[in-house]
Coordinates of C-alpha atoms in Angstrom, one line a residue:
Chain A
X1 CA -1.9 36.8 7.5
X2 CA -1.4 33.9 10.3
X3 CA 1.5 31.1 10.8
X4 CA 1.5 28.0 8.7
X5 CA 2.6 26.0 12.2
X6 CA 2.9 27.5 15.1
X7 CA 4.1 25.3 18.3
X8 CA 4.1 26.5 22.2
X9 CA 5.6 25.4 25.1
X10 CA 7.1 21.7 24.0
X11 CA 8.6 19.2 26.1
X12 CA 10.0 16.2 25.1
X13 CA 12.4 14.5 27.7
X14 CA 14.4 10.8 26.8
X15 CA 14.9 9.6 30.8
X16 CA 17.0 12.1 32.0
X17 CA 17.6 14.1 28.8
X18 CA 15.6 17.0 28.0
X19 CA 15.4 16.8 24.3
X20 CA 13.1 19.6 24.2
X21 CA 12.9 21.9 26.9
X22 CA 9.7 24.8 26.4
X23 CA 10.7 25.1 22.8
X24 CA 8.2 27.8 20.9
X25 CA 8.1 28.4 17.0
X26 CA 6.5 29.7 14.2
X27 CA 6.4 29.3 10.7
X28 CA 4.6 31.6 8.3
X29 CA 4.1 31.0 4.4
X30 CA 6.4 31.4 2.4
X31 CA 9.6 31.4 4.6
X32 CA 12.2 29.2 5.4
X33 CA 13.3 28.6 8.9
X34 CA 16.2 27.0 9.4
X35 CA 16.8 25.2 12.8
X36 CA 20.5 25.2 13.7
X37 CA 22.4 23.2 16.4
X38 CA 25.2 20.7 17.1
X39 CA 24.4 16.8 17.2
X40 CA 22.1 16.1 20.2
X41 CA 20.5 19.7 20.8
X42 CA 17.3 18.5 20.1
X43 CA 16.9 20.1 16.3
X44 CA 15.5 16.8 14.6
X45 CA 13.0 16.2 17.7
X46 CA 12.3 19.1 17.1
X47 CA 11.3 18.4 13.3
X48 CA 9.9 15.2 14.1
X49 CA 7.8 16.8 16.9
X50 CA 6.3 19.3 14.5
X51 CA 5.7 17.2 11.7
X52 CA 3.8 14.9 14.5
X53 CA 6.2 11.9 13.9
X54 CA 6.8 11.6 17.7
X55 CA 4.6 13.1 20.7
X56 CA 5.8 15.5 22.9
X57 CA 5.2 15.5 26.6
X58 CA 3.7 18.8 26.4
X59 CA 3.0 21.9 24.7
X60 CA 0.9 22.7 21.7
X61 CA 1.5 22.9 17.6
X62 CA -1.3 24.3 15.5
X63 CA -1.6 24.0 11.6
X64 CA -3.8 26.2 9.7
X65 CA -4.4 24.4 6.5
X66 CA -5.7 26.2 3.3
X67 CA -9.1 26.6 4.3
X68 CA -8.2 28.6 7.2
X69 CA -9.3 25.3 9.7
X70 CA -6.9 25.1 12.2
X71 CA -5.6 21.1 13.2
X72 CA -3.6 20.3 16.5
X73 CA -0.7 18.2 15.5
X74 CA -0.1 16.3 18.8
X75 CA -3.4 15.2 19.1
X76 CA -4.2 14.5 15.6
X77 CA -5.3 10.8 14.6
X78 CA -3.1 8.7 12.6
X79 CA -5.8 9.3 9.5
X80 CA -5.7 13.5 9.4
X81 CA -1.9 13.3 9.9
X82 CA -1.7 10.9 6.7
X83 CA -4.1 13.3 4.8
X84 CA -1.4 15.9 6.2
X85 CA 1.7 14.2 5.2
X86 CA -0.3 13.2 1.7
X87 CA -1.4 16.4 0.9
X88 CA -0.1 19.8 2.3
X89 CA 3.1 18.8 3.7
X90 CA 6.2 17.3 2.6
X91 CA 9.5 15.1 4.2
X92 CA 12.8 15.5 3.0
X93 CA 15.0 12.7 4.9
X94 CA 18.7 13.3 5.2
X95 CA 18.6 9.9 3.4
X96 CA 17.0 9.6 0.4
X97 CA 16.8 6.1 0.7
X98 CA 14.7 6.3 3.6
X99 CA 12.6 7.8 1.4
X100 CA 12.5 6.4 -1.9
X101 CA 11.5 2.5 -2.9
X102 CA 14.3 1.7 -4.1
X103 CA 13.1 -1.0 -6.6
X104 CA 10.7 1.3 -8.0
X105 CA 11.5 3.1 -10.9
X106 CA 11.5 7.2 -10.9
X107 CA 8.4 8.1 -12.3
X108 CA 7.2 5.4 -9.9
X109 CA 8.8 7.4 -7.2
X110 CA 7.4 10.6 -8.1
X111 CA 4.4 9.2 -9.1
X112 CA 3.2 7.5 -5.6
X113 CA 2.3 10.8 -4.1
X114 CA 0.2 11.5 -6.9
X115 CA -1.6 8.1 -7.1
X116 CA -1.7 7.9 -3.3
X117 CA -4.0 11.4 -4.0
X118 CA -6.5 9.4 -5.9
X119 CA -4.7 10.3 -9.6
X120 CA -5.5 7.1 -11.9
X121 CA -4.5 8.3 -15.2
X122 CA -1.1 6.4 -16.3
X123 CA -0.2 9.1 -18.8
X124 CA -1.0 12.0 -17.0
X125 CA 1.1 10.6 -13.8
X126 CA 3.6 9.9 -15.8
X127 CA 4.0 13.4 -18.1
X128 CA 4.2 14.6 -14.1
X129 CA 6.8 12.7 -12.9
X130 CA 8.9 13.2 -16.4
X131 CA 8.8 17.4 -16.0
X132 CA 9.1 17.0 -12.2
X133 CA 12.6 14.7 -12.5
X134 CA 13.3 18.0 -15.6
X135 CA 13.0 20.3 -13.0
X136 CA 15.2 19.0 -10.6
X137 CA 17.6 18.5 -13.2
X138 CA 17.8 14.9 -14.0
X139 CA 17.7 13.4 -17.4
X140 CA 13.9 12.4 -17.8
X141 CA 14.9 9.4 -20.2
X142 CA 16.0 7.7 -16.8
X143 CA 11.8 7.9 -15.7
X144 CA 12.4 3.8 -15.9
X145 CA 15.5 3.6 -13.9
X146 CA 15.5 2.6 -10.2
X147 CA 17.2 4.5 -7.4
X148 CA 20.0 1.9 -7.3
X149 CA 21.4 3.0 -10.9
X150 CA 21.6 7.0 -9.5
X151 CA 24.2 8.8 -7.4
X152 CA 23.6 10.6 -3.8
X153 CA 23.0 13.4 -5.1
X154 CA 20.7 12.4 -7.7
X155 CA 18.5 10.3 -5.3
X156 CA 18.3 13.5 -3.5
X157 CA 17.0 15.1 -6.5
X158 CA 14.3 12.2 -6.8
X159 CA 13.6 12.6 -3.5
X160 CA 12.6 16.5 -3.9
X161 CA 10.8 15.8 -7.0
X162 CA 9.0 12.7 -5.4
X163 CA 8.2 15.5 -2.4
X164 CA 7.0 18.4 -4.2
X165 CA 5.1 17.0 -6.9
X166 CA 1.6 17.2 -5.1
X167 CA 2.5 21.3 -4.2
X168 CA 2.4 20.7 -0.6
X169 CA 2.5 24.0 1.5
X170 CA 4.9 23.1 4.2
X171 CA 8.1 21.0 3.8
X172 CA 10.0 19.8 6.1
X173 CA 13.9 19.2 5.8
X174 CA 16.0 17.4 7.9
X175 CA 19.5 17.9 6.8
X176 CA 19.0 17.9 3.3
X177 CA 22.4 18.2 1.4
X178 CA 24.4 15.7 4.8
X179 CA 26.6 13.1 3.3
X180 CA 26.8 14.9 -0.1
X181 CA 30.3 16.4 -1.2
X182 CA 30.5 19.8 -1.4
X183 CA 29.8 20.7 -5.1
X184 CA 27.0 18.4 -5.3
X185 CA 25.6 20.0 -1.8
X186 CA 25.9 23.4 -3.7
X187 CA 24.0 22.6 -6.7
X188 CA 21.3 21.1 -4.5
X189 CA 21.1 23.8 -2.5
X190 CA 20.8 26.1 -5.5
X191 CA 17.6 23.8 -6.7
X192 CA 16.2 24.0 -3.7
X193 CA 16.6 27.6 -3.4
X194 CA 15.2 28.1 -7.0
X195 CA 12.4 25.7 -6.4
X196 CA 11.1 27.4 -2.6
X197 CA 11.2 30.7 -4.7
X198 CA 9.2 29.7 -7.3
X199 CA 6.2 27.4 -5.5
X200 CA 5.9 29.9 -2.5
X201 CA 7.0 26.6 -0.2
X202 CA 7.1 26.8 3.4
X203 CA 9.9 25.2 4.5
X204 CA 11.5 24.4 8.2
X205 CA 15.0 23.1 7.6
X206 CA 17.2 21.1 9.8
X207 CA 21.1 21.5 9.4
X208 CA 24.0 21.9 11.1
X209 CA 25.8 23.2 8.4
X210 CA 25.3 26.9 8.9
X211 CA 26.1 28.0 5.1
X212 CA 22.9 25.9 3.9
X213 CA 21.1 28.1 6.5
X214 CA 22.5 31.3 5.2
X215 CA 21.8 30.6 1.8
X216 CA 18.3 29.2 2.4
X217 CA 16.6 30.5 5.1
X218 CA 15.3 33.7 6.2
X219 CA 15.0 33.4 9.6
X220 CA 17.5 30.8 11.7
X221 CA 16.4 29.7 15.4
X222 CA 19.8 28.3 17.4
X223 CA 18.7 25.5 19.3
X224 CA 21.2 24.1 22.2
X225 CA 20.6 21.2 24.8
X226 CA 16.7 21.3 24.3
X227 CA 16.1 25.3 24.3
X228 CA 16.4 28.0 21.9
X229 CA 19.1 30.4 22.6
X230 CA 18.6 32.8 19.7
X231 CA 16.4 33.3 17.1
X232 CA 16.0 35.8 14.2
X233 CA 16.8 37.3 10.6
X234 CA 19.5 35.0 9.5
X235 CA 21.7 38.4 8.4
X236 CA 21.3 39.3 12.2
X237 CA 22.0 36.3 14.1
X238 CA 24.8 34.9 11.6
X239 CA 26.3 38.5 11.3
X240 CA 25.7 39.4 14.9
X241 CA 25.3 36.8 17.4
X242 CA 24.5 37.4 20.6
X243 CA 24.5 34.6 22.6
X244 CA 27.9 32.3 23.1
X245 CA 26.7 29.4 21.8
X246 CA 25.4 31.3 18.9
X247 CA 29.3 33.0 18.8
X248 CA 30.9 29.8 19.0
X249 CA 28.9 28.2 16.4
X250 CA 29.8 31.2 13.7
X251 CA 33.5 31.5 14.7
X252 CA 34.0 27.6 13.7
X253 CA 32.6 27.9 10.1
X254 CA 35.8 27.1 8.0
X255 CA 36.3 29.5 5.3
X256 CA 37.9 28.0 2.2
Chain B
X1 CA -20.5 -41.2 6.8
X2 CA -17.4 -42.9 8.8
X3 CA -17.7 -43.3 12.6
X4 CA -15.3 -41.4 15.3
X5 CA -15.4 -38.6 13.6
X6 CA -17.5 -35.0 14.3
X7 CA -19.6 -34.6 11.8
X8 CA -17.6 -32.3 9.2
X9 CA -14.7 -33.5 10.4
X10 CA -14.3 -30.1 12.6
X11 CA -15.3 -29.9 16.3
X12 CA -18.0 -28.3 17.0
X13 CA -16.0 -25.6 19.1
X14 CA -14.1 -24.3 16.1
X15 CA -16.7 -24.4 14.2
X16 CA -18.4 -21.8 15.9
X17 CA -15.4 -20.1 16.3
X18 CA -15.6 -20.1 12.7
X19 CA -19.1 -19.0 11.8
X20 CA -18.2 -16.1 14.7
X21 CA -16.1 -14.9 12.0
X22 CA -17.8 -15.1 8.9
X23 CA -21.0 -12.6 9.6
X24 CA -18.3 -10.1 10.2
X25 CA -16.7 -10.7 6.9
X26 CA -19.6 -10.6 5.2
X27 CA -20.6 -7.4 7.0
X28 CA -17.4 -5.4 6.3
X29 CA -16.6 -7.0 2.4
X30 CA -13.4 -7.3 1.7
X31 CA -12.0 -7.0 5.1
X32 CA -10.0 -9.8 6.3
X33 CA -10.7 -11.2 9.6
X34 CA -8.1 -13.5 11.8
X35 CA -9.7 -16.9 13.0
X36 CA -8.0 -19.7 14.8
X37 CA -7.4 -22.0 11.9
X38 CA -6.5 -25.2 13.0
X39 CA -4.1 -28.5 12.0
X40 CA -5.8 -30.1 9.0
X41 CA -5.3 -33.3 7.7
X42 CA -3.8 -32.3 4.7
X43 CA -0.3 -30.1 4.2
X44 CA -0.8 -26.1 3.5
X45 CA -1.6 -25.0 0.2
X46 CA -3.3 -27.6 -0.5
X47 CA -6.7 -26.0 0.8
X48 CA -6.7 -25.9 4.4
X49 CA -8.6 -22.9 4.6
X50 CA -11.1 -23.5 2.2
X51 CA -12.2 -26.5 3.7
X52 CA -12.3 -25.3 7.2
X53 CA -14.7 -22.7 5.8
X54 CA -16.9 -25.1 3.8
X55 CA -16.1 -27.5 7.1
X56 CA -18.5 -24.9 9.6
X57 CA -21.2 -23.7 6.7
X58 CA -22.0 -27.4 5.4
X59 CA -25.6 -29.4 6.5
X60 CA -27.0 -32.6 6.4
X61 CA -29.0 -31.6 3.1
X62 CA -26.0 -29.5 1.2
X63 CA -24.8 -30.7 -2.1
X64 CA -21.0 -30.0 -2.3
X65 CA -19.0 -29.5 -5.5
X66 CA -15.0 -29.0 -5.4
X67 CA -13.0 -27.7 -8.4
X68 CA -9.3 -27.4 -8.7
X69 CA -8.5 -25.1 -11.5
X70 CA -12.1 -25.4 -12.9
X71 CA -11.9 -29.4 -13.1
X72 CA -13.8 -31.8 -10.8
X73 CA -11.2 -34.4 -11.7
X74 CA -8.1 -33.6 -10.9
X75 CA -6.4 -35.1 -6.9
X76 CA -6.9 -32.1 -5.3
X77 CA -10.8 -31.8 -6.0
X78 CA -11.2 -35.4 -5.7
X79 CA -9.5 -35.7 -2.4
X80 CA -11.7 -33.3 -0.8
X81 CA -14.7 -34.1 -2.4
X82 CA -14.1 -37.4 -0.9
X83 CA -13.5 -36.1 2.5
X84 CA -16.8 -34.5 2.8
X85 CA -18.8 -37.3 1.3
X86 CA -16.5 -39.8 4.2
X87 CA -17.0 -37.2 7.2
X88 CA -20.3 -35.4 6.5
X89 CA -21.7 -38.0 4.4
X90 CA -23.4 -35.3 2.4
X91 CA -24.3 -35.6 -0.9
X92 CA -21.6 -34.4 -4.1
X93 CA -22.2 -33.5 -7.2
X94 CA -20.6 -32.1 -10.5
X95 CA -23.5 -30.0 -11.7
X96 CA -22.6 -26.2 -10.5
X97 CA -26.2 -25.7 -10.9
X98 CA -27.2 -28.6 -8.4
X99 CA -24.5 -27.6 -5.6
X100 CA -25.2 -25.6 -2.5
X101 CA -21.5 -25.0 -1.5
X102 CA -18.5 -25.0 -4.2
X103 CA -15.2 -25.0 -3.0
X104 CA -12.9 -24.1 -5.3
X105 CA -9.0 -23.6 -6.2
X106 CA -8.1 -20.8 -9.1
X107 CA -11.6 -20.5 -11.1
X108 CA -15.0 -19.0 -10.4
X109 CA -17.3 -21.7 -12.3
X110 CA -18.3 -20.8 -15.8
X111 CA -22.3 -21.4 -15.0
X112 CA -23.1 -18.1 -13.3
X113 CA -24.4 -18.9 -9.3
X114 CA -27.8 -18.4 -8.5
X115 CA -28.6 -16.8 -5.7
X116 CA -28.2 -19.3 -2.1
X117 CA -25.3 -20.5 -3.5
X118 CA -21.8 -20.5 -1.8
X119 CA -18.4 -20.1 -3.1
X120 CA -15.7 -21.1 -0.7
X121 CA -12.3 -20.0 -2.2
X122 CA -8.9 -22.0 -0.9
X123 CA -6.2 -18.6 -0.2
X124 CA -2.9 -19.2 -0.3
X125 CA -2.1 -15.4 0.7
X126 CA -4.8 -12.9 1.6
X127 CA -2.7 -9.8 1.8
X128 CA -2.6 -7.9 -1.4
X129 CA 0.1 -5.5 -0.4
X130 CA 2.4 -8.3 0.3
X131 CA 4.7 -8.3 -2.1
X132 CA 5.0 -4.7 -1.7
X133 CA 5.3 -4.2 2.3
X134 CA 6.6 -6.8 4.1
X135 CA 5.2 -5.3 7.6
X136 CA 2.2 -6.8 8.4
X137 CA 1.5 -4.2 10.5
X138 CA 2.3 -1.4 8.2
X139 CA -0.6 -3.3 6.0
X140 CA -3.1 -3.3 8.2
X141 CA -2.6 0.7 8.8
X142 CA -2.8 1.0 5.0
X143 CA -6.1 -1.2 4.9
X144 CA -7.0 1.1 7.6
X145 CA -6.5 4.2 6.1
X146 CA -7.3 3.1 2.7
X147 CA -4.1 4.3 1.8
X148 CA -3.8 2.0 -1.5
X149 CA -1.5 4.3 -3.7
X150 CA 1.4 1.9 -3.4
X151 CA -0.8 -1.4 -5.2
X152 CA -1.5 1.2 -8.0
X153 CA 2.4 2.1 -8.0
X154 CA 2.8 -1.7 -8.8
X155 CA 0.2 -1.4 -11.7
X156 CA 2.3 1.8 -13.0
X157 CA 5.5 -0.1 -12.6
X158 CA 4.2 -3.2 -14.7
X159 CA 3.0 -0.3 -17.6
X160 CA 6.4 1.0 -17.8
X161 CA 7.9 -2.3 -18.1
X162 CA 6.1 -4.1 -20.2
X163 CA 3.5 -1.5 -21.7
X164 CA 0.7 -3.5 -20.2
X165 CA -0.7 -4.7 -16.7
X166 CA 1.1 -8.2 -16.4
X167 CA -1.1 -9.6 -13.3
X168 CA -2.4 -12.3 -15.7
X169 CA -3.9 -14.0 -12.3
X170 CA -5.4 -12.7 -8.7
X171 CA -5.1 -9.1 -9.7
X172 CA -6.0 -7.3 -6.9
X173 CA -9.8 -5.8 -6.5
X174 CA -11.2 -2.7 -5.2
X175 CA -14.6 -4.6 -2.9
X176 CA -17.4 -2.0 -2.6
X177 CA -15.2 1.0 -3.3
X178 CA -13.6 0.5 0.3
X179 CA -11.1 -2.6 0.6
X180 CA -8.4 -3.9 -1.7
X181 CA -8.4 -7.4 -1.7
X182 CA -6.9 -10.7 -3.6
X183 CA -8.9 -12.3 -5.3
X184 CA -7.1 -16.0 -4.7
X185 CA -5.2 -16.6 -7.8
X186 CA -8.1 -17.1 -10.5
X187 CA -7.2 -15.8 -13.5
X188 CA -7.8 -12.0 -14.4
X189 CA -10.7 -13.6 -16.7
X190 CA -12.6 -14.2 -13.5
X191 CA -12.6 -10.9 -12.2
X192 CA -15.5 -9.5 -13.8
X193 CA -17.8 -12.6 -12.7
X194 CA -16.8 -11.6 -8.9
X195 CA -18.7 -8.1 -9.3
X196 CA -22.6 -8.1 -8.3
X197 CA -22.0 -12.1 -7.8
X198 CA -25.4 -13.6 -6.8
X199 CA -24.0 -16.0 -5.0
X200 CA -22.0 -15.5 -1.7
X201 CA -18.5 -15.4 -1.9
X202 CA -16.2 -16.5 1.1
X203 CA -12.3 -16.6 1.4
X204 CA -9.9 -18.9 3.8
X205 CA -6.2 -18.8 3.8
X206 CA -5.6 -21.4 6.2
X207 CA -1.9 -20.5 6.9
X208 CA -2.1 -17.0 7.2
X209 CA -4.9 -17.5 9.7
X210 CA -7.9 -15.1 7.7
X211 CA -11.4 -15.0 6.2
X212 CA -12.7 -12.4 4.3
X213 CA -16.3 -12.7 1.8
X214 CA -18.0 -10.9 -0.6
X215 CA -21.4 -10.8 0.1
X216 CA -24.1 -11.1 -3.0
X217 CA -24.7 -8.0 -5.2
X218 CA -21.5 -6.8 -4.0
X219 CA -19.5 -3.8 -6.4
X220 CA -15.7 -5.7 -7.4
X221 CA -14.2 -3.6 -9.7
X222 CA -10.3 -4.4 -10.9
X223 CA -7.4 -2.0 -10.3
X224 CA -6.5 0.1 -13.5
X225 CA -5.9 3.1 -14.7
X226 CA -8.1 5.3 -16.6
X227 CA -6.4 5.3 -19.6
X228 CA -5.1 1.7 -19.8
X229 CA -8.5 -0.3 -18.0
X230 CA -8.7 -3.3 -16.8
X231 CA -8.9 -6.1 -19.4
X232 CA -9.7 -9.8 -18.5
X233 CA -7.4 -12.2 -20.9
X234 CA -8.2 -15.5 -23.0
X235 CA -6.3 -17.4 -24.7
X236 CA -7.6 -16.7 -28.5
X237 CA -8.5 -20.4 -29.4
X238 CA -11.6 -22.3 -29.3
X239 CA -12.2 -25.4 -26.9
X240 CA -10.9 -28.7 -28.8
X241 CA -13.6 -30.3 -27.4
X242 CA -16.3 -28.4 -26.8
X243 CA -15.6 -25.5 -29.3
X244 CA -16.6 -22.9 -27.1
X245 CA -15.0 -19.3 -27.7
X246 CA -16.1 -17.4 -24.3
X247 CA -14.7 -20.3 -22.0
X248 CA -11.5 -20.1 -20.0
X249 CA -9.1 -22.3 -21.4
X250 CA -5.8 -24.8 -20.6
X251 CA -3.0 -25.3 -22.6
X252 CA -2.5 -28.8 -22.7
X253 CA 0.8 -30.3 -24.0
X254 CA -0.3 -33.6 -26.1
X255 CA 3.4 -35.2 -27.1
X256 CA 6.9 -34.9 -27.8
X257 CA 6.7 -33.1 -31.0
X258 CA 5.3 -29.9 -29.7
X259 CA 1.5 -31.1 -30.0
X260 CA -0.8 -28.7 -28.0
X261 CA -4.2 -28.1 -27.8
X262 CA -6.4 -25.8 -25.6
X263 CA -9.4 -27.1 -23.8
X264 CA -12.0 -25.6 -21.4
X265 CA -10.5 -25.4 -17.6
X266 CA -14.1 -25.9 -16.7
X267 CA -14.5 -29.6 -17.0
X268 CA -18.2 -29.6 -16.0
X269 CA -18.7 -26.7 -18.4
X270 CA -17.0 -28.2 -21.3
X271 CA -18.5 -31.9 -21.0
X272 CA -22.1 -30.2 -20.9
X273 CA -21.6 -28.5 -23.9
X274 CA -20.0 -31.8 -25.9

């Protein structure tokens, strides 16, 4: 077996800020990797370096799609990364309504992907999009409803569905369950869980919130002013940190 | 043919300008090209582009025909009609068999076109995706990438809603299985007559500054879905003139007391048949 992504040696500076400073990662299938950090550490350039969003200065990221071919990210045209983003990979945004058309309805939401993959049967698209918005636990009665009529937590929902429902291979998370309250954060986060189990998902998740990562991941890389300080089993580095920052980070998780 | 005037009204200049940008519409069909469209002597909307185009591809020995909304009689096809004959001093006619170039507004003839002849269509907007994408940048990448999943996301929204497609005019077409395109607002009846056209087929939006064409024998096949196809609508009435049952008809309110009846839109069509 090989990494799903595997990136080398990035750089990314803003002017004087290094926003990524010789920051290597890997991903293999099947596991999440959660990316952890404070506000400004470079986590979501990070994300949006990999998922080739933005350009870094240097380095390399690799892809090995399902055919074993192997694609480099940063110099990808704008055409392979769309087939990318279209077919094997997926982008959870911390706001859904980044994401979503919001005067579409949700089977429009959910269907898009699937239409956008050349799928031109209106009944078929539409039994999709009705068991997807099942599985992530919304009433599928509401396929005709826009966005606008849901809650957070349910355009987050819509916004999973609308992401998984072409089975992409790698997903991408950038703070997933932010701006949710906390019992709507932990069913999400349950779903999620469930839904990475069952369809064998790659996933590389942003968050600052450290008991997402616990629950979710399986490996967590600590990422602080550009570089990563630690990296490892999420047991090991939440349980034992070894670096300060890493220390800091654990020792100000509230406990309720 | 009035004096003081270039002949076509255009300079020569943009004309050429002009006929720069036609062979490459008609080499990549459906593609829209920007061109300099100039000031005309009429407001926008009212056919600017159309008659810029016809304005660069007419001669001394073309016959022109103008419809607006399949009549030869109403102001709009009359003004320009008039135009041509008082700045080109070229010949006009009716008869969409006689003509060489047909500018039109909303219809594609009822006659089929032979081949030579020209279609010039006046576009209001080009841009299929408009409604949907406000950036027109963002729509030129989609065009780009053929990335056309979002026009069929209207189609699906317009199923759940009203169980049907409800484009009942300038539903957008798929132009040799490579570029979506509007089709100017003719009714979704006209759709079918656009694929494997014998005639040439040429679009200017005057305002938004594009041409795009449809070369003869091209493939134009309607957005749908495989389960709910493309259908082209008619009223269900017969001419009240002409009687004919295949023709595109109007709706035309008679009096006060809720008199109607439906007549061709093709007034050339419907006065050869009576």
């Amino acid at each position: 077996m090989s990494p799903l992504l595997q990136a080398q040696g990035l750089h990314l500076r803003f002017g004087a800020v290094r926003a990524l400073d010789d920051v290597a990662i890997e991903i293999w299938p099947g596991e999440v990797v959660a990316i952890v950090g404070e506000s400004g550490s470079g986590k979501s350039s990070l994300l949006r370096v990999l998922a080739g969003q933005a350009r870094a200065d240097a380095g390399q990221v690799l892809y090995r799609d399902a055919a074993g071919a192997e694609h480099s990210i940063l110099d990808a045209s704008d055409a392979a990364l769309r087939r990318l983003m279209r077919a094997d990979w997926g982008f959870v945004h911390q706001n859904a309504r980044d994401a979503l058309r919001m005067e579409v309805s949700a089977g429009g939401n959910v269907g898009e992907r699937l239409m956008a993959a050349g799928q031109r049967h209106y009944g078929d698209i539409r039994a999709q999009a009705a068991r997807w918005l099942e599985r992530v636990e919304m009433d599928p009665a509401r396929i005709d409803e826009t966005p606008r009529n849901f809650s957070g937590g349910m355009q987050q929902r819509l916004q999973i569905a609308r992401t998984l429902v072409t089975n992409p291979r790698l997903v991408f998370m950038d703070e997933p369950t932010g701006g949710l309250d906390v019992s709507v954060q932990a069913r999400l986060l349950d779903l999620i869980r469930g839904l990475v189990a069952d369809l064998d998902l790659a996933v590389l998740l942003v968050t600052h919130d450290i008991a997402a990562a616990r629950l979710l991941a399986h490996r967590i890389v600590v990422m602080r002013a550009g570089r990563v300080v630690e990296h490892g089993l999420t047991d090991r580095v939440l349980d034992d940190p070894q670096h300060p920052y890493t220390q800091l980070l654990v020792s100000s998780v509230l406990a309720a | 043919m009035i004096a003081g005037y270039n002949f076509g009204y255009l300079d020569e200049a943009t004309k050429r300008m002009i006929r720069r940008a036609l062979p490459k519409a008609v080499a990549i069909p459906g593609h829209q090209i920007p061109f300099g469209a100039r000031e005309m002597p009429l407001p926008y909307g009212w056919g600017t582009g159309g008659i810029q185009v016809t304005a660069s591809i007419l001669g001394p020995d073309d016959v022109l025909k103008v419809i607006d909304q399949g009549a030869d009689d109403t102001t709009n096809a009359v003004s320009i009609r008039r135009f041509f004959h008082r700045v080109a001093g070229v010949a006009t006619t009716e008869r969409t068999a006689e003509a060489t170039i047909i500018q039109t507004r909303h219809r594609i003839p009822e006659t089929p076109l032979r081949a030579g002849q020209i279609l010039v269509y006046q576009v209001p907007m080009p841009e299929p995706l408009f409604k949907l994408e406000p950036r027109v940048a963002e729509t030129t990448r989609l065009h780009a990438l053929a990335d056309y999943g979002l026009m069929q996301v209207k189609l699906y929204e317009d199923i759940a809603a009203q169980g049907e497609v409800a484009t009942s005019y300038n539903h957008p077409v798929m132009v040799n299985h490579r570029y979506l395109m509007s089709p100017s607002p003719i009714p979704a009846f006209d759709n079918p007559k656009m694929h494997r056209n014998a005639g040439l087929q040429l679009f200017g939006a005057g305002r938004e500054k594009r041409i795009y064409a449809v070369p003869p024998w091209t493939d134009v096949r309607s957005l749908d879905f495989e389960d709910h196809p493309f259908r082209p609508v008619r009223a269900p009435h017969a001419c009240a003139l002409c009687g004919s049952e295949e023709s595109y008809l109007d709706e035309v309110i008679t009096d006060d007391a809720g008199g109607r009846m439906h007549v061709c839109s093709d007034t050339h069509y419907c006065g050869g048949r009576q």
